[in-house]
GROMACS .gro file of C-alpha atoms in nm:
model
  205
    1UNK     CA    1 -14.989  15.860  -1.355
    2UNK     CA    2 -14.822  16.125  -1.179
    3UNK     CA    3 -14.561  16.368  -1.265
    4UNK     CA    4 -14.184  16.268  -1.194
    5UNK     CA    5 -13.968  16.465  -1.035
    6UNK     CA    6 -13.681  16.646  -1.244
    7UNK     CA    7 -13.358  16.442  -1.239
    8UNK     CA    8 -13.013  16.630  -1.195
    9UNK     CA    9 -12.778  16.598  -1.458
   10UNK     CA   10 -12.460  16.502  -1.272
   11UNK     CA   11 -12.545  16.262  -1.039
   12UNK     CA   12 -12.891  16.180  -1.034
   13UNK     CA   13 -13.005  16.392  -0.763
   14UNK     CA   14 -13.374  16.552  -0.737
   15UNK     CA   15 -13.326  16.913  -0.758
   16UNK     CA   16 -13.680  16.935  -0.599
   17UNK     CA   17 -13.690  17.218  -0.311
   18UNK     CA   18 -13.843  17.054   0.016
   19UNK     CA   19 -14.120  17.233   0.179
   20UNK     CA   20 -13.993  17.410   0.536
   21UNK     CA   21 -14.144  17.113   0.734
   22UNK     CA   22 -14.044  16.823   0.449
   23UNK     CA   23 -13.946  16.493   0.642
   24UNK     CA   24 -13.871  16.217   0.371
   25UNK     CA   25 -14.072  15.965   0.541
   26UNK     CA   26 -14.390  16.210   0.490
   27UNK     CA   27 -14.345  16.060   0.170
   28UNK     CA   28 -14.577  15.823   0.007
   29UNK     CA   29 -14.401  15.479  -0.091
   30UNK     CA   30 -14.449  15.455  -0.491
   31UNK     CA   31 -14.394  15.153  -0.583
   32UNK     CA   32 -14.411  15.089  -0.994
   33UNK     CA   33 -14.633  14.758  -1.060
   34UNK     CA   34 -14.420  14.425  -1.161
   35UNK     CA   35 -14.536  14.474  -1.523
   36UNK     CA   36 -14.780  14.775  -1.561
   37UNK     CA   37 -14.958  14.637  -1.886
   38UNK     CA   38 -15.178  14.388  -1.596
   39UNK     CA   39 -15.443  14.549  -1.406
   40UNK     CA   40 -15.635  14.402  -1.127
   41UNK     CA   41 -16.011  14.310  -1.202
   42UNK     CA   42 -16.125  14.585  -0.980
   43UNK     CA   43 -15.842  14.842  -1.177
   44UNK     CA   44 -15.983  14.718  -1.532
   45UNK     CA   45 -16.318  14.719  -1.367
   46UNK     CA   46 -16.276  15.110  -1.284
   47UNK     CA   47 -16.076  15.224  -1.609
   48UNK     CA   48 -16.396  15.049  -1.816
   49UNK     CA   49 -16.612  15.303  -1.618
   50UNK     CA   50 -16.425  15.637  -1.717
   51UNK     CA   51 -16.241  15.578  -2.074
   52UNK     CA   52 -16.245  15.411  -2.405
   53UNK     CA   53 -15.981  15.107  -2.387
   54UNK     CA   54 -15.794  15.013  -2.736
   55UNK     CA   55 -15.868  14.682  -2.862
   56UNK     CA   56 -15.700  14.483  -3.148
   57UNK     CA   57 -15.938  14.265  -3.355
   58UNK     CA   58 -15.826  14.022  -3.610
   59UNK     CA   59 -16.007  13.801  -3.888
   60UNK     CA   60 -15.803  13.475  -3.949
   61UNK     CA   61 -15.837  13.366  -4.324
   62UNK     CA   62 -15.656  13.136  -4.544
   63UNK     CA   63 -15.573  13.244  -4.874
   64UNK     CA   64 -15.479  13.032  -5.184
   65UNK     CA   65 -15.191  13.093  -5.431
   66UNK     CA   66 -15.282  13.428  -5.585
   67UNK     CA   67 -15.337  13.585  -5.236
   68UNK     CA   68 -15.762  13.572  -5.266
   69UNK     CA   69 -15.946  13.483  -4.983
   70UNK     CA   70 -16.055  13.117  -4.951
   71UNK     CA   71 -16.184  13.070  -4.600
   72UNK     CA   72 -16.245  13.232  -4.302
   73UNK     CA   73 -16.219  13.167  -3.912
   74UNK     CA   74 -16.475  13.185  -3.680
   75UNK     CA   75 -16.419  13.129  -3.237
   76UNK     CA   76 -16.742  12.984  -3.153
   77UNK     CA   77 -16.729  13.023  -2.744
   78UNK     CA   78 -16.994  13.025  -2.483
   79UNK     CA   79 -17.052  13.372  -2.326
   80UNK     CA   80 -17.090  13.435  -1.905
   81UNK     CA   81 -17.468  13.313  -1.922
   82UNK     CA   82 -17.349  12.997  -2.121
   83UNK     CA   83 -17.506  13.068  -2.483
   84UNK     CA   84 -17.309  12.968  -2.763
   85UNK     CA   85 -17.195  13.306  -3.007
   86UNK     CA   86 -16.903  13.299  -3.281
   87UNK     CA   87 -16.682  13.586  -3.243
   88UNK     CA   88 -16.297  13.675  -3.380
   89UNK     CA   89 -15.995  13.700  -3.256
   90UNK     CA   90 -15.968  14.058  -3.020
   91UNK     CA   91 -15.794  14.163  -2.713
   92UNK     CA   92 -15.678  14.482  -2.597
   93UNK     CA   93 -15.400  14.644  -2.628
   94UNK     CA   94 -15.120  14.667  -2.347
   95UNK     CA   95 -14.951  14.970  -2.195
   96UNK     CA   96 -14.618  14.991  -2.390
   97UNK     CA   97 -14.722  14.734  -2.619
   98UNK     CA   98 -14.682  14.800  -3.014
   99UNK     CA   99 -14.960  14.712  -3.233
  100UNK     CA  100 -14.828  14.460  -3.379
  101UNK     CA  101 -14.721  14.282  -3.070
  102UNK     CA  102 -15.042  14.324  -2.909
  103UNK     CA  103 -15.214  14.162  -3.287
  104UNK     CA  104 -14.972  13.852  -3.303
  105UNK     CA  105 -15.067  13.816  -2.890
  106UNK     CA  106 -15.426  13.822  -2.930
  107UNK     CA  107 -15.379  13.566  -3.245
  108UNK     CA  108 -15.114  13.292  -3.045
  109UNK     CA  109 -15.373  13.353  -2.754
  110UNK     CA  110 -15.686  13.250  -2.948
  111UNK     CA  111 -15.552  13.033  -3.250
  112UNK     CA  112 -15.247  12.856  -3.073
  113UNK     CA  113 -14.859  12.883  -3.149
  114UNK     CA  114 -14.901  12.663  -3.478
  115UNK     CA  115 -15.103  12.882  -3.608
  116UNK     CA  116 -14.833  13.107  -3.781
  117UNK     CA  117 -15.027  13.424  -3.846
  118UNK     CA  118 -14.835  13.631  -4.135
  119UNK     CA  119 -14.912  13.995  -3.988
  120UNK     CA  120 -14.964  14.283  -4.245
  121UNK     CA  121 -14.695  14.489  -4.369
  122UNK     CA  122 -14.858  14.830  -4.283
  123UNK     CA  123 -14.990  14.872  -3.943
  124UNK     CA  124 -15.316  15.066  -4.094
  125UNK     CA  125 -15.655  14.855  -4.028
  126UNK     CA  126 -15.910  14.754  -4.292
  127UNK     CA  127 -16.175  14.952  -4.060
  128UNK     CA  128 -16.191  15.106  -3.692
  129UNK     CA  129 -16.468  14.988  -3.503
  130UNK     CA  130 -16.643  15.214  -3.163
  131UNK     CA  131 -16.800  14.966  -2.946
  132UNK     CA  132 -17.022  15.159  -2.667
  133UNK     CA  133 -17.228  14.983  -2.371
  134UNK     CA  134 -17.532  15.227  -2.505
  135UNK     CA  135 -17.746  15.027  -2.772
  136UNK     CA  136 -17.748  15.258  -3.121
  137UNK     CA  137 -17.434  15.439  -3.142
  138UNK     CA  138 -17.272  15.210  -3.394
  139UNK     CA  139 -17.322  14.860  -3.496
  140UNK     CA  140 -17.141  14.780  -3.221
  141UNK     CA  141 -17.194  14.721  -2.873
  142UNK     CA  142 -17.024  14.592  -2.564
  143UNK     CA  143 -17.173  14.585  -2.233
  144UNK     CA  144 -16.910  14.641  -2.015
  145UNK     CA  145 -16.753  14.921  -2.154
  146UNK     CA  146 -16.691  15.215  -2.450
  147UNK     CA  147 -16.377  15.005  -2.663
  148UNK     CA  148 -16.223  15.149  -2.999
  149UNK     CA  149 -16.060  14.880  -3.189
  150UNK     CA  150 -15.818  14.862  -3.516
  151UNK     CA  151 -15.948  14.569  -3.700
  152UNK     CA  152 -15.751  14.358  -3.922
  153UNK     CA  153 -15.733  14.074  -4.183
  154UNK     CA  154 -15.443  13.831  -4.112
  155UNK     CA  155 -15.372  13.505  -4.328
  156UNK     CA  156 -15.300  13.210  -4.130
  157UNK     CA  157 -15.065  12.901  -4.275
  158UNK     CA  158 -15.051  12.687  -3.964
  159UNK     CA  159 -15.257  12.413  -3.744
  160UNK     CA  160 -15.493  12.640  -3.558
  161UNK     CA  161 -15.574  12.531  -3.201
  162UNK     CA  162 -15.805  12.771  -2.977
  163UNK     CA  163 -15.719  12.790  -2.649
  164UNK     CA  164 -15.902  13.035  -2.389
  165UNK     CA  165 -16.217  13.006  -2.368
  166UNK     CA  166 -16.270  12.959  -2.754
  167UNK     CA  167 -16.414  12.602  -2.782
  168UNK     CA  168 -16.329  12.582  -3.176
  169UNK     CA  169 -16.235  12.749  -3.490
  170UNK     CA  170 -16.497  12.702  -3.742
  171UNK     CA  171 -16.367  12.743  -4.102
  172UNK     CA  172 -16.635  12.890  -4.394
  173UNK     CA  173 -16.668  12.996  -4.717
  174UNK     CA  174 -16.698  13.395  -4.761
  175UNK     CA  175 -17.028  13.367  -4.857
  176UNK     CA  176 -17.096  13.169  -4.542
  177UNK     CA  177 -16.943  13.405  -4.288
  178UNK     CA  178 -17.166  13.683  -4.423
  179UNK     CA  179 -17.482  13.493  -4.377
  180UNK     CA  180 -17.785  13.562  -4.193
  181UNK     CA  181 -17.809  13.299  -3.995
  182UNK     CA  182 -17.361  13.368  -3.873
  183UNK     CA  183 -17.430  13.723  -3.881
  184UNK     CA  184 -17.701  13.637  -3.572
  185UNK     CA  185 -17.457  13.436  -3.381
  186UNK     CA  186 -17.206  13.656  -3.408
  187UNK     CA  187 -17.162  13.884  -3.061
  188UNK     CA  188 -17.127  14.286  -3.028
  189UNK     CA  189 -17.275  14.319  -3.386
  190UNK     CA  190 -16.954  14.169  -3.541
  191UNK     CA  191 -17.117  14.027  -3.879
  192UNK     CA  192 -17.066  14.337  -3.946
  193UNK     CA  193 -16.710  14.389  -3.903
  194UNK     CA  194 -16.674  13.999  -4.069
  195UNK     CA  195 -16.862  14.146  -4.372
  196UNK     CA  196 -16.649  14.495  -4.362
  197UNK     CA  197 -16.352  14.250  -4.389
  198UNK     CA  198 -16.416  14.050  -4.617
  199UNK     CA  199 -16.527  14.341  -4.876
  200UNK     CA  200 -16.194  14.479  -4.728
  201UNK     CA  201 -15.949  14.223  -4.937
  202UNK     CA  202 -16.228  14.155  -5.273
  203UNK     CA  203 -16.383  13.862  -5.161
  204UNK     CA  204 -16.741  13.918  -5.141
  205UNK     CA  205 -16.845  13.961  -5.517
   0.00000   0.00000   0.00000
């Protein structure tokens, strides 16, 4: 982004001094983007290949009367060469977008409007996960691009219905979600996260 002009005080006017040969219509036209948050596939495509993006991540549960974990959600989806993985909810966040906005987003986005998420009170995550296109850096890995995301554990009260292209939410047991055979379905290393979470909130014993 470029640097803005300084504004006068009194009317509005740019107090800039014009070079000797200045014409205003040597000038580029600026135009500010419709909603600056968006960015074309070929803008996205670029900022992937120069800095770390910030992603939101979130791991739907339902809890029972005391609060403890009882279930958790899974997206199962098919990736771009068609196989089936389970992932979790994640998206990134948007320029001028809080946290929280960006986490109850991500969590209409994937789970539906029913789902009535119940967001935490503090915006600090369970964990902060790297995810870097170069294999053993982290537990972590995303081919398309170095992400840093603020993972979270959300409760969920409501009818869940993925939309996107998450085919279904599969609902386990906390022992189930940290099993081998999930932790191998589950893309970018994120049994690991799931397990991270779940230890997170006391519910792996």
């Amino acid at each position: 982004m470029g640097a803005r002009e300084p504004v006068g005080q009194n009317r509005g006017m740019s107090v800039r001094t014009p070079d000797p040969d200045w014409n205003p219509d040597d000038e580029p036209a600026v135009r500010p983007p419709a909603n600056p948050g968006w960015l074309t596939d070929l803008e996205l495509a670029e900022v992937r290949g120069r800095l770390p993006l910030l992603y939101v991540e979130a791991v739907p549960v339902r809890v029972d009367g005391l609060g403890q974990v009882t279930e958790v959600g899974v997206l199962l989806r098919a990736n771009a060469v068609g196989e089936m993985t389970r992932t979790l909810v994640s998206g990134r966040v948007m320029y001028g977008e809080t946290l929280r906005d960006a986490l109850f987003r991500h969590l209409e986005k994937d789970l539906g409007p029913m789902a009535f998420p119940l967001l935490p009170a503090s915006p600090v995550p369970f964990t902060v996960a790297e995810y870097f296109p170069m294999p053993g850096i982290s537990p972590f890995s995303d081919e398309r691009q170095h992400a840093v995301s603020l993972a979270y554990v959300v409760p969920v009260t409501g009818t869940c219905e993925p939309r996107q292209d998450a085919l279904e939410v599969t609902w386990m047991t906390p022992v189930e979600a940290v099993s081998e055979g999930v932790a191998a379905e589950m893309e970018g290393g994120r049994g690991v996260l799931l397990r991270q979470a779940l230890a997170s909130v006391g519910a792996l014993r």
